[in-house]
Short mmCIF file of C-alpha atoms in Angstrom, two decimals:
data_model
loop_
_atom_site.label_atom_id
_atom_site.label_comp_id
_atom_site.label_asym_id
_atom_site.label_seq_id
_atom_site.Cartn_x
_atom_site.Cartn_y
_atom_site.Cartn_z
CA MET F 1 119.42 15.47 -87.08
CA GLN F 2 122.06 14.22 -89.85
CA ARG F 3 120.92 10.95 -91.09
CA VAL F 4 123.46 7.90 -93.47
CA SER F 5 121.78 5.69 -96.03
CA PHE F 6 124.57 2.27 -96.18
CA PRO F 7 125.15 2.82 -100.06
CA PHE F 8 128.35 4.95 -99.65
CA ARG F 9 131.05 1.76 -98.75
CA ARG F 10 130.41 1.03 -102.56
CA CYS F 11 130.79 4.40 -103.68
CA ALA F 12 133.45 4.81 -102.16
CA LEU F 13 135.01 1.87 -103.88
CA ALA F 14 133.95 2.38 -107.04
CA CYS F 15 134.84 6.43 -106.72
CA GLY F 16 138.16 4.69 -105.52
CA VAL F 17 138.41 2.40 -108.30
CA LEU F 18 138.07 5.06 -110.84
CA ALA F 19 140.36 7.38 -109.87
CA VAL F 20 143.03 4.73 -109.69
CA ALA F 21 142.17 4.21 -113.12
CA LEU F 22 142.65 7.71 -114.41
CA HIS F 23 146.31 8.79 -112.32
CA SER F 24 147.37 5.53 -113.83
CA ALA F 25 146.04 6.65 -117.56
CA GLY F 26 147.36 9.61 -116.67
CA CYS F 27 150.74 9.05 -115.56
CA GLN F 28 151.35 7.47 -119.20
CA ARG F 29 154.24 8.76 -121.22
CA PRO F 30 152.42 10.01 -124.59
CA GLN F 31 153.88 8.18 -127.80
CA ALA F 32 155.47 10.39 -130.26
CA GLY F 33 153.41 12.40 -133.50
CA ALA F 34 150.63 11.83 -130.94
CA ILE F 35 148.32 14.28 -130.86
CA ALA F 36 146.53 16.52 -127.92
CA THR F 37 142.84 16.36 -127.82
CA PRO F 38 140.83 18.68 -125.75
CA ARG F 39 139.42 16.78 -122.89
CA SER F 40 135.53 17.35 -122.90
CA HIS F 41 133.25 18.56 -119.92
CA PRO F 42 130.55 15.96 -118.68
CA THR F 43 127.10 17.31 -119.34
CA VAL F 44 126.04 18.11 -116.27
CA PRO F 45 121.65 16.33 -115.90
CA GLN F 46 119.03 19.32 -114.98
CA PHE F 47 116.33 19.37 -113.63
CA ARG F 48 112.89 21.00 -113.72
CA ASP F 49 110.71 20.34 -111.06
CA VAL F 50 107.18 20.14 -113.33
CA ALA F 51 104.90 18.25 -111.23
CA THR F 52 101.57 20.83 -111.24
CA GLU F 53 101.87 20.93 -114.63
CA LEU F 54 102.14 17.54 -115.85
CA GLY F 55 98.62 17.45 -112.56
CA ILE F 56 100.66 16.25 -109.81
CA ARG F 57 99.30 18.73 -107.01
CA PHE F 58 100.22 17.09 -103.41
CA THR F 59 100.95 18.84 -100.10
CA TYR F 60 102.23 16.22 -97.93
CA ASP F 61 100.45 16.67 -94.33
CA HIS F 62 101.24 14.85 -90.94
CA GLY F 63 98.36 14.90 -89.38
CA GLY F 64 99.64 17.48 -86.11
CA SER F 65 98.79 20.31 -83.87
CA GLY F 66 101.85 21.28 -82.30
CA ARG F 67 101.48 19.00 -79.62
CA TYR F 68 104.59 17.02 -81.28
CA TYR F 69 102.90 13.08 -81.70
CA TYR F 70 106.23 11.46 -82.75
CA ALA F 71 103.50 9.72 -85.52
CA GLU F 72 104.50 12.23 -87.53
CA VAL F 73 108.31 12.29 -88.21
CA LEU F 74 108.78 9.58 -90.37
CA GLY F 75 106.56 11.54 -93.76
CA GLY F 76 105.26 9.84 -96.30
CA GLY F 77 106.42 7.88 -99.35
CA GLY F 78 105.94 6.74 -103.57
CA ALA F 79 106.02 4.51 -105.25
CA LEU F 80 105.97 4.75 -109.26
CA PHE F 81 103.82 1.16 -111.12
CA ASP F 82 102.45 0.54 -114.30
CA TYR F 83 99.53 -0.46 -112.23
CA ASP F 84 96.42 -0.77 -115.16
CA GLY F 85 99.40 -1.55 -118.00
CA ASP F 86 99.87 0.60 -120.64
CA GLY F 87 103.50 0.92 -120.21
CA TRP F 88 103.69 4.54 -118.82
CA LEU F 89 104.68 5.08 -114.93
CA ASP F 90 102.25 6.12 -112.40
CA ILE F 91 102.15 7.21 -109.24
CA TYR F 92 101.37 6.62 -105.44
CA ILE F 93 101.73 9.04 -103.31
CA THR F 94 101.11 7.62 -99.03
CA GLN F 95 99.50 10.58 -96.86
CA GLY F 96 99.19 10.68 -93.14
CA ALA F 97 95.60 11.14 -91.35
CA PRO F 98 94.04 13.26 -88.85
CA LEU F 99 95.91 12.80 -85.27
CA PRO F 100 94.74 14.19 -81.75
CA GLY F 101 93.69 18.73 -82.43
CA TYR F 102 94.20 18.38 -86.32
CA ARG F 103 92.67 21.06 -87.23
CA GLY F 104 92.86 20.79 -91.23
CA LYS F 105 90.48 21.20 -93.57
CA THR F 106 91.11 19.63 -96.47
CA PRO F 107 90.23 16.52 -95.91
CA LEU F 108 93.63 13.83 -96.10
CA ARG F 109 93.89 11.25 -98.40
CA ASN F 110 97.20 9.52 -100.58
CA ARG F 111 96.57 9.89 -104.04
CA LEU F 112 96.85 7.76 -107.44
CA TYR F 113 98.27 9.51 -110.77
CA ARG F 114 98.07 8.28 -113.84
CA ASN F 115 100.53 8.54 -116.92
CA LEU F 116 98.65 9.74 -119.32
CA ALA F 117 101.29 8.84 -122.23
CA GLY F 118 103.57 11.14 -121.46
CA ARG F 119 100.98 14.31 -121.72
CA GLY F 120 100.76 14.59 -117.54
CA PHE F 121 99.20 13.22 -114.98
CA GLN F 122 95.41 11.75 -113.70
CA ASP F 123 94.14 11.74 -110.41
CA VAL F 124 92.18 8.87 -110.61
CA THR F 125 92.06 7.80 -106.63
CA ASP F 126 88.64 7.59 -105.92
CA GLN F 127 87.70 5.46 -109.69
CA ALA F 128 91.14 3.24 -108.31
CA ARG F 129 89.95 3.20 -104.59
CA VAL F 130 93.48 3.43 -102.51
CA ASP F 131 92.83 6.63 -101.12
CA ALA F 132 93.97 4.77 -98.08
CA THR F 133 90.47 4.69 -96.03
CA ARG F 134 88.89 1.82 -94.24
CA ASN F 135 85.31 1.79 -92.68
CA GLY F 136 85.48 5.51 -93.48
CA ARG F 137 88.72 6.84 -91.83
CA LYS F 138 91.55 7.61 -92.77
CA LEU F 139 94.75 5.61 -92.09
CA TYR F 140 98.20 6.59 -90.81
CA THR F 141 100.38 6.17 -94.17
CA ILE F 142 103.79 6.03 -93.98
CA GLY F 143 105.18 3.88 -97.19
CA CYS F 144 104.15 1.56 -99.51
CA ALA F 145 105.76 -1.18 -102.15
CA VAL F 146 104.77 -2.53 -105.63
CA GLY F 147 104.82 -5.92 -106.66
CA ASP F 148 102.83 -8.80 -108.41
CA TYR F 149 102.18 -11.29 -105.24
CA ASP F 150 99.19 -12.91 -106.76
CA ASN F 151 101.08 -12.92 -110.70
CA ASP F 152 97.78 -12.32 -113.02
CA GLY F 153 99.93 -10.07 -115.09
CA ASP F 154 98.67 -7.26 -112.99
CA VAL F 155 100.99 -5.12 -110.05
CA ASP F 156 100.23 -5.28 -106.68
CA LEU F 157 99.76 -2.20 -103.25
CA PHE F 158 101.56 -3.09 -100.13
CA VAL F 159 100.83 0.49 -97.89
CA THR F 160 102.88 0.70 -94.49
CA GLY F 161 101.42 3.23 -91.43
CA PHE F 162 101.46 3.60 -88.06
CA ARG F 163 98.72 0.94 -86.48
CA ALA F 164 98.21 0.83 -90.11
CA ALA F 165 98.55 -1.65 -92.78
CA ILE F 166 96.57 -2.19 -96.58
CA LEU F 167 97.30 -3.85 -99.33
CA TYR F 168 95.41 -3.95 -102.33
CA ARG F 169 95.10 -6.69 -104.56
CA ASN F 170 95.51 -5.10 -108.87
CA ASN F 171 91.84 -6.30 -110.39
CA GLY F 172 93.30 -6.13 -113.13
CA ASN F 173 89.82 -2.75 -114.55
CA GLY F 174 91.93 0.15 -113.15
CA THR F 175 90.34 -0.28 -109.84
CA PHE F 176 92.14 -2.23 -106.26
CA SER F 177 90.40 -3.87 -103.14
CA ASP F 178 91.45 -4.18 -100.41
CA VAL F 179 92.50 -7.49 -98.78
CA THR F 180 94.39 -6.96 -96.48
CA ARG F 181 92.43 -8.96 -93.84
CA ALA F 182 91.93 -12.26 -95.90
CA ALA F 183 95.71 -12.03 -96.18
CA GLY F 184 96.05 -12.78 -93.30
CA ILE F 185 98.01 -9.21 -92.98
CA ARG F 186 97.88 -7.57 -90.08
CA ASP F 187 98.61 -3.76 -88.97
CA CYS F 188 101.79 -2.30 -88.48
CA GLN F 189 102.34 -0.44 -85.23
CA PHE F 190 105.00 1.01 -87.18
CA GLY F 191 104.76 0.66 -90.31
CA SER F 192 108.26 3.25 -92.36
CA SER F 193 108.25 0.03 -95.78
CA ALA F 194 107.93 -2.41 -97.43
CA ALA F 195 110.02 -4.48 -99.97
CA PHE F 196 108.27 -7.22 -101.93
CA VAL F 197 110.96 -10.20 -102.65
CA ASP F 198 110.33 -14.10 -103.29
CA TYR F 199 112.80 -15.64 -100.79
CA ASP F 200 112.34 -18.97 -100.41
CA VAL F 201 112.84 -19.03 -104.54
CA ASP F 202 109.44 -20.10 -105.18
CA GLY F 203 107.91 -17.95 -108.03
CA ARG F 204 105.95 -15.98 -105.39
CA LEU F 205 106.92 -12.70 -103.76
CA ASP F 206 106.98 -12.55 -100.27
CA LEU F 207 106.86 -9.95 -98.19
CA VAL F 208 108.95 -7.52 -95.74
CA VAL F 209 108.07 -5.11 -94.00
CA CYS F 210 109.80 -2.97 -91.13
CA GLU F 211 109.14 -2.43 -87.88
CA TYR F 212 110.07 1.68 -86.30
CA VAL F 213 109.68 1.98 -83.03
CA ARG F 214 107.00 1.03 -80.23
CA TYR F 215 105.56 4.34 -80.24
CA ASP F 216 101.38 5.76 -78.42
CA LEU F 217 99.95 8.12 -78.47
CA GLY F 218 98.89 8.59 -75.49
CA ASP F 219 102.00 8.08 -73.80
CA GLY F 220 102.15 11.46 -72.71
CA LEU F 221 106.01 11.52 -73.26
CA GLN F 222 107.36 14.55 -73.32
CA CYS F 223 110.70 16.65 -74.63
CA GLY F 224 112.12 19.51 -75.50
CA THR F 225 115.73 21.81 -77.03
CA SER F 226 118.16 22.29 -75.00
CA ASP F 227 116.16 26.69 -74.21
CA GLY F 228 113.60 24.73 -73.23
CA LYS F 229 111.51 25.20 -76.67
CA ARG F 230 109.17 21.80 -77.29
CA ASP F 231 110.69 19.10 -79.66
CA TYR F 232 110.31 15.96 -80.88
CA CYS F 233 112.08 13.17 -78.57
CA GLN F 234 114.43 11.27 -80.48
CA PRO F 235 114.09 7.48 -81.99
CA GLY F 236 116.08 6.64 -78.58
CA TYR F 237 113.05 7.25 -75.99
CA PHE F 238 111.71 4.77 -77.68
CA PRO F 239 112.00 0.70 -77.59
CA PRO F 240 112.33 -1.12 -81.21
CA LEU F 241 110.16 -3.21 -83.19
CA ARG F 242 110.33 -6.78 -84.80
CA SER F 243 110.19 -6.48 -87.99
CA ARG F 244 108.34 -8.40 -90.05
CA LEU F 245 108.58 -11.61 -93.11
CA TYR F 246 105.63 -13.45 -95.19
CA ARG F 247 105.80 -15.63 -96.71
CA ASN F 248 103.38 -16.09 -99.79
CA ILE F 249 101.76 -20.04 -99.76
CA GLY F 250 99.74 -19.52 -102.53
CA ASP F 251 96.28 -19.11 -102.14
CA GLY F 252 96.04 -15.56 -101.99
CA ARG F 253 97.69 -15.97 -98.74
CA PHE F 254 100.55 -14.53 -96.47
CA GLN F 255 101.99 -17.00 -92.82
CA ASP F 256 103.51 -15.11 -91.34
CA VAL F 257 107.75 -16.63 -91.23
CA THR F 258 109.81 -14.41 -88.72
CA HIS F 259 110.70 -16.31 -86.09
CA SER F 260 111.24 -19.43 -88.58
CA ALA F 261 113.13 -18.10 -90.47
CA GLY F 262 115.28 -15.67 -88.10
CA LEU F 263 114.72 -12.47 -88.18
CA ARG F 264 115.22 -12.53 -84.36
CA SER F 265 116.93 -8.79 -84.36
CA GLU F 266 114.50 -7.25 -81.34
CA TYR F 267 116.50 -3.86 -82.00
CA ASP F 268 116.18 -3.00 -85.53
CA LYS F 269 114.44 0.62 -85.45
CA ALA F 270 114.66 -0.07 -89.52
CA LEU F 271 113.58 3.06 -91.55
CA GLY F 272 113.95 0.83 -94.44
CA VAL F 273 114.79 -3.18 -96.60
CA VAL F 274 116.98 -3.63 -100.33
CA ALA F 275 116.62 -7.23 -100.80
CA ALA F 276 119.32 -8.48 -103.13
CA ASP F 277 122.00 -11.76 -103.04
CA PHE F 278 124.75 -10.36 -101.71
CA ASP F 279 127.06 -13.21 -101.60
CA ASP F 280 125.44 -15.49 -105.20
CA ASN F 281 123.84 -18.13 -104.04
CA GLY F 282 120.40 -18.09 -106.07
CA PHE F 283 119.11 -16.77 -103.13
CA PRO F 284 118.20 -12.97 -102.49
CA ASP F 285 119.39 -11.56 -99.07
CA LEU F 286 118.04 -8.88 -97.06
CA TYR F 287 119.51 -5.86 -96.10
CA ILE F 288 118.09 -3.17 -93.02
CA ALA F 289 119.17 -0.09 -92.46
CA CYS F 290 118.11 1.11 -88.66
CA ASP F 291 117.38 4.19 -87.31
CA LEU F 292 120.00 4.48 -84.05
CA THR F 293 121.21 0.36 -83.73
CA PRO F 294 122.76 -0.73 -85.82
CA ASN F 295 121.59 -1.92 -89.47
CA LEU F 296 120.57 -5.65 -90.29
CA LEU F 297 122.20 -8.35 -93.37
CA TYR F 298 119.93 -11.91 -93.12
CA VAL F 299 122.07 -13.65 -95.46
CA ASN F 300 119.73 -16.23 -97.04
CA GLN F 301 120.73 -19.81 -96.01
CA GLY F 302 118.39 -20.34 -99.23
CA ASP F 303 116.49 -23.89 -96.35
CA GLY F 304 113.99 -20.20 -96.04
CA THR F 305 116.57 -19.93 -93.26
CA PHE F 306 118.19 -16.65 -93.25
CA LYS F 307 120.79 -15.75 -90.88
CA GLU F 308 122.15 -12.56 -89.27
CA GLU F 309 125.93 -11.58 -91.18
CA ALA F 310 126.03 -7.68 -90.50
CA ILE F 311 129.41 -7.96 -87.98
CA ALA F 312 131.16 -10.52 -90.81
CA TRP F 313 129.96 -8.30 -93.39
CA ALA F 314 130.70 -5.13 -91.27
CA TYR F 315 127.63 -3.29 -92.21
CA GLU F 316 126.77 -3.31 -88.77
CA LEU F 317 129.05 -0.21 -88.46
CA VAL F 318 126.21 2.27 -90.05
CA THR F 319 123.89 2.65 -87.25
CA GLU F 320 122.32 6.08 -88.35
CA GLY F 321 120.49 4.15 -91.94
CA TYR F 322 117.60 5.62 -93.26
CA GLY F 323 115.39 3.67 -95.82
#
């Protein structure tokens, strides 16, 4: 399935402006006596996969067994953040979890890799206590977001998932604590991604959690290709879920303000969210990319509420947003 992300409008506009500028410059008559200088070709960036040689050994596993559970379709996520405050960006990667019938032999665990001052990475998952297990069970994780929600100077970590959510509070000593329940965050139903944003500009980071579709492992729905082979069902077979907004109330806890803040769309199927002040009024807005449903633009009204204005901004036209 081909998917497109929403920023193409801005890219197209920028490229168009650049093309006009180059065309205008190229049409000017050269001045008398001017010496033409050869145009240098821009250097094309070159990338090389150095993960293994730098100590990052990770393979994503959706935990499936050939039964085509829809929970398997989104894959994993990751984040770059300086969890230990040493000035070097570290890497966190999410992992799936065993689903019914799974026969894999390697334990599935999220991973945190500490940056060794640019010389390589060290797996510190165990020391940091961020493997995404709870009560001895691996949670099915998908996306993640980072931010200092408690304003203690250490970057915290939030992880979304299928029937799972984890708020890891950074203890400032190289370890994290799972404070999800104490913070008032409830498990996602099918959480695809998230973002920390101070939507009410009170100096505390709030939390937006993207929810995808309503799905249960035992729903019995089976789909296939035109030639009769078993395959994953399309998103249109599943009803959407409403994404959630949690307000940081300043004592380590969050309050679910989804409805009162105006995030009332019943058609999310959300895969990604970007927070930015689109209208320059000093309050961050929310752009939510959805799967096969119109994308959403929640414009911050500055009074703790949002108004969905994707149609007015012509952003709802993209119906295959992907994070």
